[in-house]
Coordinates of C-alpha atoms in Angstrom, one line a residue:
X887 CA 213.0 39.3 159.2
X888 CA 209.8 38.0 158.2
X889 CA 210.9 36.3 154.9
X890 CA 213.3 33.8 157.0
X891 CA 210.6 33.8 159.9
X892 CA 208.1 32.3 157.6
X893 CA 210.7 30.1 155.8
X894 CA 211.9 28.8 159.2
X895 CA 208.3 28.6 160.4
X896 CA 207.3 26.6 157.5
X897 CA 210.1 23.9 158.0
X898 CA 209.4 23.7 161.1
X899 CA 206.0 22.8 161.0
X900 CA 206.5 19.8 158.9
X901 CA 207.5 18.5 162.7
X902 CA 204.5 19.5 164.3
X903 CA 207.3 21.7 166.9
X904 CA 205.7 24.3 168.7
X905 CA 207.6 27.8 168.0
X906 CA 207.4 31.1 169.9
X907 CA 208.4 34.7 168.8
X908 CA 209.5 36.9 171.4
X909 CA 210.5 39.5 168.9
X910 CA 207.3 42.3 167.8
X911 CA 204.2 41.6 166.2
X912 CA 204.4 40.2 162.6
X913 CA 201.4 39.5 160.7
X914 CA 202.4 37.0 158.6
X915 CA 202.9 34.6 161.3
X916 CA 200.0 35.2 162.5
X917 CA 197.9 33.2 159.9
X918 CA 196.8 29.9 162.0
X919 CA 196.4 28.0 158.7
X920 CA 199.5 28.9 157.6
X921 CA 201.9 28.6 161.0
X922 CA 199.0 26.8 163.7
X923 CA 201.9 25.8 165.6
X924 CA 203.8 28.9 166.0
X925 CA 202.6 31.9 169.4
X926 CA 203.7 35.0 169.4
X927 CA 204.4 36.9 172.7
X928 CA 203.8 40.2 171.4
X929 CA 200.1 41.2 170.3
X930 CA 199.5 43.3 167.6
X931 CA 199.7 47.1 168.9
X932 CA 198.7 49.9 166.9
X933 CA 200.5 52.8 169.4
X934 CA 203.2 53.6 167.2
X935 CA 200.9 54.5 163.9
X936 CA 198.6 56.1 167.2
X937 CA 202.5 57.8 168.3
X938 CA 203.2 58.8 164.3
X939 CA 200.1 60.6 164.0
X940 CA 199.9 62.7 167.2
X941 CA 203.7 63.3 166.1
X942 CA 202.7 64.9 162.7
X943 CA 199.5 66.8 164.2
X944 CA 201.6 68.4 166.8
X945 CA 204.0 69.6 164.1
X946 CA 201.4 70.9 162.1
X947 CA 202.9 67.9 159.2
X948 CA 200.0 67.7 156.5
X949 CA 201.8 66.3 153.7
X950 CA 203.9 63.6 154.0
X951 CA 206.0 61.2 152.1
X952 CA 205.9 57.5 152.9
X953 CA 208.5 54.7 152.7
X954 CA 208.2 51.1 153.5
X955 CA 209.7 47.9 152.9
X956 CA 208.5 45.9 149.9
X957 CA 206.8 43.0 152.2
X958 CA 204.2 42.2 154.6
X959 CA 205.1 44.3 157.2
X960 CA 205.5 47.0 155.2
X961 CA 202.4 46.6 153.5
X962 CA 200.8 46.4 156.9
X963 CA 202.4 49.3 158.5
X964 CA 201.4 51.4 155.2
X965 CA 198.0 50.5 155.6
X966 CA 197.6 51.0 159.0
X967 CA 199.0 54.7 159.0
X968 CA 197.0 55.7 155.9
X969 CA 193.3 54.6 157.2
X970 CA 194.6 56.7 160.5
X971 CA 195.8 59.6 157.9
X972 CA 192.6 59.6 155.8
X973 CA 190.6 59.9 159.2
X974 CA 192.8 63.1 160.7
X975 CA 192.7 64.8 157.2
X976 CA 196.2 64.0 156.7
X977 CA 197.3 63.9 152.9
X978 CA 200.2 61.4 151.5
X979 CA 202.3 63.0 149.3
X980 CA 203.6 59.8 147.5
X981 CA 204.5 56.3 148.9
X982 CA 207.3 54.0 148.1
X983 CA 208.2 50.3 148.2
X984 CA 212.0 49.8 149.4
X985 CA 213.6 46.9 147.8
X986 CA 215.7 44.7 150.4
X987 CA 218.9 44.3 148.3
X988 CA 221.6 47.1 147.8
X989 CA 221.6 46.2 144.2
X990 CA 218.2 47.0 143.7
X991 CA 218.3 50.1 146.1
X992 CA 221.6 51.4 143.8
X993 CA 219.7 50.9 140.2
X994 CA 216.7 52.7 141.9
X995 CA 217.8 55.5 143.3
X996 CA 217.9 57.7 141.0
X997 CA 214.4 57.7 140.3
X998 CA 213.9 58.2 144.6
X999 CA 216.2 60.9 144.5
X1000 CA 214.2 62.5 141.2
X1001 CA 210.7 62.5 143.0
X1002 CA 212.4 63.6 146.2
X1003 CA 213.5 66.9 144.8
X1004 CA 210.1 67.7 143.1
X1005 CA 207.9 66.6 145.9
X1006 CA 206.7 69.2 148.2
X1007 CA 206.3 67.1 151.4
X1008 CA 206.6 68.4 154.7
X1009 CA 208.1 65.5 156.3
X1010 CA 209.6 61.7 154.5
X1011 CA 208.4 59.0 157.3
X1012 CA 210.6 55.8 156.7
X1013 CA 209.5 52.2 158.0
X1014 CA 211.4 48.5 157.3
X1015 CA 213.5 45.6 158.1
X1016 CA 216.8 45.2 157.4
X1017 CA 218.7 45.8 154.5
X1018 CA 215.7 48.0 152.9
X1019 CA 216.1 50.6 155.4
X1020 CA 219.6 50.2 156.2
X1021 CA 220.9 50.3 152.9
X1022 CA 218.9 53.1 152.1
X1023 CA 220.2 54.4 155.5
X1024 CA 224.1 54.5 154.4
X1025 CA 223.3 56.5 151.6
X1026 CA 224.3 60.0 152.1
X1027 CA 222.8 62.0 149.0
X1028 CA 219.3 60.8 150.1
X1029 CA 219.3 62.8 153.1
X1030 CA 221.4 65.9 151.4
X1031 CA 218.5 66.2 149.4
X1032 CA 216.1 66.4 151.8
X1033 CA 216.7 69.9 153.4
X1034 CA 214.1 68.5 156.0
X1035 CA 213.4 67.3 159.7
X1036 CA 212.0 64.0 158.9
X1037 CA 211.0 60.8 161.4
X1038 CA 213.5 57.5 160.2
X1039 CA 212.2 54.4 161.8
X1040 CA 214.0 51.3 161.5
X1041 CA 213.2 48.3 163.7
X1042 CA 216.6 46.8 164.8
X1043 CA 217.7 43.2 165.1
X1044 CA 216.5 41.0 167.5
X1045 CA 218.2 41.9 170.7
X1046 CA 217.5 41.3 174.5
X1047 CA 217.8 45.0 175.2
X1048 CA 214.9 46.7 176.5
X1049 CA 214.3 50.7 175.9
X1050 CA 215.3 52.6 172.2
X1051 CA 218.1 54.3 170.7
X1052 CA 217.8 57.7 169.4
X1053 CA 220.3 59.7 167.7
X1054 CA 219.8 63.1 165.3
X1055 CA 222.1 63.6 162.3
X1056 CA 222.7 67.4 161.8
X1057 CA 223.9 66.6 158.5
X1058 CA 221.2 64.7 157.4
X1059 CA 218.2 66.5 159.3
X1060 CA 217.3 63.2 160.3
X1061 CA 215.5 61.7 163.5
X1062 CA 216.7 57.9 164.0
X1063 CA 215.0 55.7 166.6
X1064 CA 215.6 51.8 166.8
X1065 CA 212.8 50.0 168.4
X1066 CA 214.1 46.9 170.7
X1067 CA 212.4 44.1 171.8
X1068 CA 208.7 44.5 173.0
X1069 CA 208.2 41.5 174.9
X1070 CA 208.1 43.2 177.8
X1071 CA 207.8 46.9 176.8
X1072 CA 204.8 47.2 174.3
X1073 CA 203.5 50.7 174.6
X1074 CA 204.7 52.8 171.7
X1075 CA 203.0 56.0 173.6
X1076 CA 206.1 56.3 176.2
X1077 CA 208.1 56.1 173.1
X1078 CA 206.5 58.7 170.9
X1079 CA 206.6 61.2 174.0
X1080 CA 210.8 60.7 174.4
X1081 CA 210.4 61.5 170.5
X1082 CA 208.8 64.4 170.7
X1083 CA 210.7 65.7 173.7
X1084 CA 213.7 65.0 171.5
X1085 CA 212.6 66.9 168.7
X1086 CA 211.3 70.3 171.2
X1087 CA 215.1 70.6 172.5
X1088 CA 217.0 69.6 169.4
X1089 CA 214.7 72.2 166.4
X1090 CA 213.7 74.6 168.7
X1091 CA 216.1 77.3 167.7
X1092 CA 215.4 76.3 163.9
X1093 CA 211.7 76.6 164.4
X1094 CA 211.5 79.7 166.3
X1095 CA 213.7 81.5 163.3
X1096 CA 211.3 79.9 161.1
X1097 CA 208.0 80.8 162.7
X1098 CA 206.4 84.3 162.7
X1099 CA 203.1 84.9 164.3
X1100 CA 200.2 85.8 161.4
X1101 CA 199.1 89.8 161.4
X1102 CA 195.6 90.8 163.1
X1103 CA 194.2 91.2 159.4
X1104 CA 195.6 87.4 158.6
X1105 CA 195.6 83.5 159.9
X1106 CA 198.0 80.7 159.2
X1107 CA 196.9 78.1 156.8
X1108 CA 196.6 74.5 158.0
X1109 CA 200.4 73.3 157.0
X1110 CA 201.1 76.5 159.2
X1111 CA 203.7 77.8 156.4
X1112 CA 202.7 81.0 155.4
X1113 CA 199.7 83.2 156.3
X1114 CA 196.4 83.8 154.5
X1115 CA 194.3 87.3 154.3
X1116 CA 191.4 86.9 156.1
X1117 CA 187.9 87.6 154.3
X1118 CA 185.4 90.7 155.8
X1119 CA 182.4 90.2 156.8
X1120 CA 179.3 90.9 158.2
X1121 CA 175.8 91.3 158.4
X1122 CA 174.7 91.4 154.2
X1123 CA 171.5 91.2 152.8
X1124 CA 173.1 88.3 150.6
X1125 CA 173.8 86.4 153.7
X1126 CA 170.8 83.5 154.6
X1127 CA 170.4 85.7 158.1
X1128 CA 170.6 88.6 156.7
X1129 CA 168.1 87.9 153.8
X1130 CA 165.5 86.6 156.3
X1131 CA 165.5 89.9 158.8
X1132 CA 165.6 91.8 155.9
X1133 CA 162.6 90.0 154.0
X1134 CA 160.4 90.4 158.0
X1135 CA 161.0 93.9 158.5
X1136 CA 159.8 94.3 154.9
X1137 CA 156.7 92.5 155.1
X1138 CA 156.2 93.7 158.9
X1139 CA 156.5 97.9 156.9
X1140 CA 154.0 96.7 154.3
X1141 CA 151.5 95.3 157.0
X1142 CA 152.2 98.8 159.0
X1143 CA 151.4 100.6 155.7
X1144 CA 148.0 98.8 155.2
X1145 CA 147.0 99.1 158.7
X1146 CA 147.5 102.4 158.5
X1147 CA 145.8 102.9 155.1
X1148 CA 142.7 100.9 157.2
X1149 CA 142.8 103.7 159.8
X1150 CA 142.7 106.2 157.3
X1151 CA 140.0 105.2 155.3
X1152 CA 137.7 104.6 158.6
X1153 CA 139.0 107.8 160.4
X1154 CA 135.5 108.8 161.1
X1155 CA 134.1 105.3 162.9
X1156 CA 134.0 104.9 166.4
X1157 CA 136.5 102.3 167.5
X1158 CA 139.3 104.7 165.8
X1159 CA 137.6 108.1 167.5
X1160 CA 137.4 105.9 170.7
X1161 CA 141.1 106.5 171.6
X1162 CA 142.4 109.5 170.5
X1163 CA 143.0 109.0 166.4
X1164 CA 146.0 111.4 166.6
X1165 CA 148.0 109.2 169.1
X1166 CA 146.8 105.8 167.1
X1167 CA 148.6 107.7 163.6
X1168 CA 151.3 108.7 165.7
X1169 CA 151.9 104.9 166.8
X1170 CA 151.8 103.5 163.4
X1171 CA 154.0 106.4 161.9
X1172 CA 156.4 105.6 164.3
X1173 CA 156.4 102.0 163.9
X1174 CA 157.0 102.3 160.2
X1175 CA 160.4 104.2 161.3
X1176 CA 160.9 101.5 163.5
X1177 CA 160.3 98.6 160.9
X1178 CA 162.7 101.0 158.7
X1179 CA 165.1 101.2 161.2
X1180 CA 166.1 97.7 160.8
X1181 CA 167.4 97.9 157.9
X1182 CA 169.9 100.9 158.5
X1183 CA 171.6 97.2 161.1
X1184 CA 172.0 95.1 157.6
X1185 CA 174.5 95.9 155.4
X1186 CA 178.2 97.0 155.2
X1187 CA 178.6 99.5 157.7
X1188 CA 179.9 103.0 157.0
X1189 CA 180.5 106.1 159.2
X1190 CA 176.9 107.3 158.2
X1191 CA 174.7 104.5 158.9
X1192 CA 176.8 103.6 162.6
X1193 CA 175.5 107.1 163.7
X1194 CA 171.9 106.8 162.6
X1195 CA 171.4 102.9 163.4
X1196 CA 171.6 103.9 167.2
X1197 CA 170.3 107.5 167.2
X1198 CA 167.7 106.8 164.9
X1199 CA 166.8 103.4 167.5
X1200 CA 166.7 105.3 170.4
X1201 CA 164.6 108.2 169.6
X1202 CA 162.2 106.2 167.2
X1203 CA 161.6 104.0 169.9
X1204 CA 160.9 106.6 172.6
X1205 CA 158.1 108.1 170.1
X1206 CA 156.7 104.4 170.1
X1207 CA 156.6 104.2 174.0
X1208 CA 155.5 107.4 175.1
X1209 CA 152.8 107.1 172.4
X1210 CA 152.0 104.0 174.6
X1211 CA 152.0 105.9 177.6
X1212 CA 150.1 109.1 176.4
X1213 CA 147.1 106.2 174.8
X1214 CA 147.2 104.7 178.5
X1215 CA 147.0 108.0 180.1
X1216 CA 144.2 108.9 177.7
X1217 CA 142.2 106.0 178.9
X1218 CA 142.5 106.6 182.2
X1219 CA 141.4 110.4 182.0
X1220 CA 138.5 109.4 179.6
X1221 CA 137.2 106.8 182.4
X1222 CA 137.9 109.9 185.3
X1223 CA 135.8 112.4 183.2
X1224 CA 133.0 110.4 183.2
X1225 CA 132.6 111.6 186.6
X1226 CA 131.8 115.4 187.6
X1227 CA 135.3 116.5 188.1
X1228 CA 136.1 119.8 185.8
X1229 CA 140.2 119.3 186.3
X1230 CA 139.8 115.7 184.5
X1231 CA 137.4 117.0 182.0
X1232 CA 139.6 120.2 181.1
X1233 CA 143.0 117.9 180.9
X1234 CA 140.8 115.6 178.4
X1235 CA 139.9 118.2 176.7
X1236 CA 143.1 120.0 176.6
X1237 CA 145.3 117.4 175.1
X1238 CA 147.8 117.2 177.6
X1239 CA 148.6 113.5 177.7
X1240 CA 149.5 114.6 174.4
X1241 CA 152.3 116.4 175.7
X1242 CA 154.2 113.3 177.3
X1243 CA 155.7 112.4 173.6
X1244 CA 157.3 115.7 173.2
X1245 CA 159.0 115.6 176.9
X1246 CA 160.2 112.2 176.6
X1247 CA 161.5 112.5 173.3
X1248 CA 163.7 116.2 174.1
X1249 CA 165.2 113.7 177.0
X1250 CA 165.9 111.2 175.1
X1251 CA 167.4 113.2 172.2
X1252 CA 169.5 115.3 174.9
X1253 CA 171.1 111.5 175.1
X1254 CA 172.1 111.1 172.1
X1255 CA 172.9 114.8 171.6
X1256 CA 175.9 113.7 174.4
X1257 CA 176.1 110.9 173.2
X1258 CA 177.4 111.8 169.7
X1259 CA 179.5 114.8 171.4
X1260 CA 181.3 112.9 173.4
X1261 CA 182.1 109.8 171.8
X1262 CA 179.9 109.1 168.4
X1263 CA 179.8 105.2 166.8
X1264 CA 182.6 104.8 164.3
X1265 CA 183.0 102.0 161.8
X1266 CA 185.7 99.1 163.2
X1267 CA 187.2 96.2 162.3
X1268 CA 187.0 93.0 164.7
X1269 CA 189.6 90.6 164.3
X1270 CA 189.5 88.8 167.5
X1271 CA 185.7 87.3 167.0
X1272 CA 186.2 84.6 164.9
X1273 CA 189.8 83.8 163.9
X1274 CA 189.7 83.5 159.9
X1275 CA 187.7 86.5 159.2
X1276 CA 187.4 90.6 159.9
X1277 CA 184.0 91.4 160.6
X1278 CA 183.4 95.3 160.0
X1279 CA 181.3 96.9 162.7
X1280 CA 179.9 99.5 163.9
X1281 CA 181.9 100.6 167.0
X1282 CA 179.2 101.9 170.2
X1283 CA 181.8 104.8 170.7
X1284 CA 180.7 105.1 174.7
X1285 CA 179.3 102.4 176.0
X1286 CA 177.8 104.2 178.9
X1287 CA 175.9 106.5 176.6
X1288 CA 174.5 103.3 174.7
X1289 CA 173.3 101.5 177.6
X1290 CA 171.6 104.9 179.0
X1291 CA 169.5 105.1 175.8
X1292 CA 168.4 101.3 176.2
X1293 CA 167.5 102.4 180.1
X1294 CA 165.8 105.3 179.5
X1295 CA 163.7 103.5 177.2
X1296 CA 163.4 100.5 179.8
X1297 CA 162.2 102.9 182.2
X1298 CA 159.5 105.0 179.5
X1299 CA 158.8 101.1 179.3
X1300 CA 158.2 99.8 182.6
X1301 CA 156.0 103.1 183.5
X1302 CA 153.7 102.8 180.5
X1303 CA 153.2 98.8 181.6
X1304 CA 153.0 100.0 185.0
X1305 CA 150.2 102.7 184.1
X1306 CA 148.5 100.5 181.6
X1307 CA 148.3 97.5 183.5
X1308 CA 146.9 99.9 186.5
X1309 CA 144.3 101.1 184.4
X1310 CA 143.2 97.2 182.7
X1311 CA 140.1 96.9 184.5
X1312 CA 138.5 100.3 183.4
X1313 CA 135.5 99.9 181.8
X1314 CA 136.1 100.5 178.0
X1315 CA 134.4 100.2 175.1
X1316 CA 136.8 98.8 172.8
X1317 CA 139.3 97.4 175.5
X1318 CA 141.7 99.8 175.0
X1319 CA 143.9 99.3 178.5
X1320 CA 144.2 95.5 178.1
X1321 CA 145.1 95.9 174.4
X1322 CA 148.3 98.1 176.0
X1323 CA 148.7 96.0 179.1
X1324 CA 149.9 93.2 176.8
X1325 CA 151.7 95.0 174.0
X1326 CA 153.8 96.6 177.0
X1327 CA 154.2 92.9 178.6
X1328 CA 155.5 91.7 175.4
X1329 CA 157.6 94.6 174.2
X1330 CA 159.4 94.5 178.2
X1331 CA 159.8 90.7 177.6
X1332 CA 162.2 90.7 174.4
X1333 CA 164.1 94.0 175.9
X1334 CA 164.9 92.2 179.1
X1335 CA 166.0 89.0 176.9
X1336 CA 168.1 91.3 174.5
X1337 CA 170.6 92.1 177.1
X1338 CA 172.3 89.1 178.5
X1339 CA 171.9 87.8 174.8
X1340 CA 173.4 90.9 173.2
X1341 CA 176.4 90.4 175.9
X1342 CA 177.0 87.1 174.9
X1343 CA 177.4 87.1 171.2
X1344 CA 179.9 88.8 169.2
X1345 CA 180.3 89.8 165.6
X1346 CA 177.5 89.9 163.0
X1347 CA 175.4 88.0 165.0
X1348 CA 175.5 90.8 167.8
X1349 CA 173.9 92.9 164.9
X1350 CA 171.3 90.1 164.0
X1351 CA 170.5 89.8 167.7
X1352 CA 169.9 93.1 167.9
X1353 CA 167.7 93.4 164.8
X1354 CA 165.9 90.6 165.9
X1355 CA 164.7 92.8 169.0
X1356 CA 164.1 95.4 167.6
X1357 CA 161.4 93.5 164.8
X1358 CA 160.0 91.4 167.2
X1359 CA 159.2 94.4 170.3
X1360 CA 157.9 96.5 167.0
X1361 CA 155.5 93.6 166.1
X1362 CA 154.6 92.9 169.8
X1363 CA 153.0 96.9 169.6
X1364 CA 151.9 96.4 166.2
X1365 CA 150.0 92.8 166.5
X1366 CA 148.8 93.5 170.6
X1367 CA 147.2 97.1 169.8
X1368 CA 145.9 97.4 165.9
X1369 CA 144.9 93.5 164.8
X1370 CA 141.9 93.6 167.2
X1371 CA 140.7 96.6 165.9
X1372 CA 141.3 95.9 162.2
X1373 CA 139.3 92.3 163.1
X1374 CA 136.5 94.6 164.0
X1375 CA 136.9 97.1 161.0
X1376 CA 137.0 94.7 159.0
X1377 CA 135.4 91.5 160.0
X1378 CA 132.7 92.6 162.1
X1379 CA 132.0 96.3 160.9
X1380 CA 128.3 96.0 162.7
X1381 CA 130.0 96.9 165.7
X1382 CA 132.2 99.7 164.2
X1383 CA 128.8 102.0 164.4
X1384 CA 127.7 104.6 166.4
X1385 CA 124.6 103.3 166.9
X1386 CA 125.8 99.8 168.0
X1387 CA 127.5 102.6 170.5
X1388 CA 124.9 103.9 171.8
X1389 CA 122.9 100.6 172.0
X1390 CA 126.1 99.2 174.1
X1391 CA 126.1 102.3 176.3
X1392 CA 121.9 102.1 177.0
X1393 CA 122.9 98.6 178.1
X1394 CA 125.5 99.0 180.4

């Protein structure tokens, strides 16, 4: 024991006679001013607080009771385990200091067996020399009490055995392993894996009547002792991400409203005449819906808004794009009419690039029109995306028929960048065709993005990705097509005349 180590170091160094321990690591004797004469073989190891640790993390044991001998071991062993407690978020119920004499274990006990009963620890650890942890060992009500599996370490005597004893007391729901000499066995890892393959054949059949798996709609807490409902969620306008695309699609509608206001008020100028006025209110009405549209993604979800977000998405969109493609078209019969062909001038004149936005939109609606007939969006709960919460959704219904409204509108897409970019270096007063080229460029660029993206998220963030496209392809046509011409309504109206027209034409 350490007590008669020391006292037999001490006399012994009034000799100046070497001394060497071959039993484990004590830190009292390891104090140079104290004992300079006396080595000890074994070093100081840490792997059996490491081995308790892992023990109680693999148990799922977050509140534990500690007892320890009332001396320097002890006192070293309690504050070892603790700092590596405190660091894996392992709580101590209570500690205790054990007493080395029976006497004092007899007139204590029952204030032990008093906090026992009250205490709600999932496991009593038990560390000492000697008679602390032996007599407390012989006492049979200690472990009654209990009601527990619970780790009982007690370093035995000095011997020249090599290995550990291990025994389990079905009365007592006690673990008991004696650690021998360590001269030439120091690695407490071995030790704590023969522990724990002792504890996986001797409570398995308790455990498994004990443990239940959670529901879908719950999760275990962190003892893993009972199970916990888990919170809904989803994409709010409360939430920080939700807020911010709410408070962008917002200001993005206002900014729609004004341009459009802008294009009102100077119906009658040139640069709005230039390219078809109808088509340019068309665009703007539409990507006010769009804008809108957004919102209908933000929210808690209800049978209503999962049928409009897509439908409303899809055809919205497909206004937006064959608006694109009919402006494109426009320019490019404008530039042919120029020249004495009567079939160019009569389509001009006609209106039929107005016609595209009609067509594509009665395809696109026949879509959705299946779409919703043969298996519509429905409200749904996921469980499986994160594990402590159910995030309400909006369910695609078919898949197929979701993924053949985004391709329908990727191809309206790629043919109005196709036509527009074609038709970039006609001569035009107001450069219409490159204004399109790049709206088209940009809006193509965040819908190829959105799919790998939108496979790889789940949850509310799905939603946010796809929110996030929709605002930023809206803005693309927004920002690419009507900012240059608002610069020149409004910044430099002195070309916004028709006179500066005509001038520009005489020069050409």
């Amino acid at each position: 024991m350490s007590t008669f180590s020391a006292q037999v170091g001490t006399l012994m160094e009034l000799y100046k006679s070497p001394q060497v321990t071959y039993g484990p690591f004590d830190p009292i004797l390891n104090d140079k001013d104290q004992f300079p004469s006396v080595y000890q073989m074994a070093t100081k190891d840490s792997s059996l607080t490491h081995g308790i640790i892992c023990l109680l993390l693999h148990f799922g044991w977050m509140w534990v009771a500690l007892y320890v001998s009332d001396d320097m071991q002890g006192e070293q062993f309690l504050q070892d385990v603790k700092a590596k407690m405190i660091e894996k978020d392992i709580c101590v119920a209570f500690t205790e200091k054990l007493p080395a004499t029976k006497g004092l274990i007899l007139d204590h006990e029952f204030t032990l067996v008093k906090r026992i009963r009250v205490s709600s620890a999932n496991v009593y650890i038990i560390h000492g020399d000697g008679g602390s942890v032996w007599n407390l060992g012989t006492e049979k009500e200690f472990y009654l009490i209990l009601g527990k599996l619970h780790p009982f370490l007690r370093k035995s005597q000095l011997t020249n055995s090599i290995g550990y004893n291990m025994s389990l007391d079905d009365k007592r729901n006690t673990i008991q392993y004696d650690i021998h000499n360590l001269v030439r066995f120091p690695n407490h890892s071995w030790l704590f894996v023969k522990v724990g393959d002792f504890i996986y054949r001797n409570s398995h059949d308790q455990d498994s009547k004990q443990c239940v798996q959670c529901p879908a709609q719950e999760y275990p807490n962190s003892e893993k002792t009972h199970c916990l409902p888990k919170p809904v969620t989803f994409l709010a306008f409360e939430d920080s991400l939700g807020t911010a695309m709410a408070c962008i699609a917002l200001c993005f509608l206002v900014l729609t409203a004004v341009i459009l206001g802008i294009f009102m008020k100077h119906r009658d100028t040139p640069i709005i005449k230039a390219n078809n006025q109808a088509l340019s209110f068309i665009l703007l009405i539409s990507l006010l819906l769009c804008f809108l549209c957004s919102l209908l993604f933000i929210g808690h979800p209800n049978t209503a808004t999962c049928v409009l977000q897509q439908v409303t998405f899809g055809l919205v969109f497909t206004v937006a794009v064959s608006t694109v493609l009919a402006k494109t078209i426009t320019v490019i019969l404008a530039f042919s009419a120029v020249k004495p062909r009567r079939t160019m001038k009569c389509l001009l004149l006609s209106g039929a690039s107005n016609s595209i936005i009609p067509i594509c939109s009665l395809i696109q609606m026949i879509i959705c029109g299946l779409w919703l007939g043969i298996s519509p969006p429905f409200i749904d709960i996921d469980s499986h995306s994160e594990p402590r919460n159910l995030i309400i959704v909006c369910n695609k219904g078919s898949v197929t028929a979701f993924y053949c409204v985004l391709g329908y509108l990727g191809f309206l897409a790629m043919g109005s960048f196709t036509v527009a970019f074609l038709a970039r270096n006609l001569p035009d007063t107001f450069n219409e065709a490159k204004f399109l080229t790049f709206s088209m460029l940009v809006f193509c660029s965040v819908w190829v993005t959105f799919v790998p993206v939108y496979q790889s998220t789940k949850g509310k963030f799905m939603v946010a990705v796809e929110v996030f496209s929709i605002l930023a392809s809206s803005a693309g046509l927004l920002g690419c097509i009507f900012v240059p011409k608002c610069y020149i309504i409004l910044i430099r109206p002195d070309e916004n005349s028709w006179k500066a027209l005509k001038n520009r034409k005489n020069s050409k």
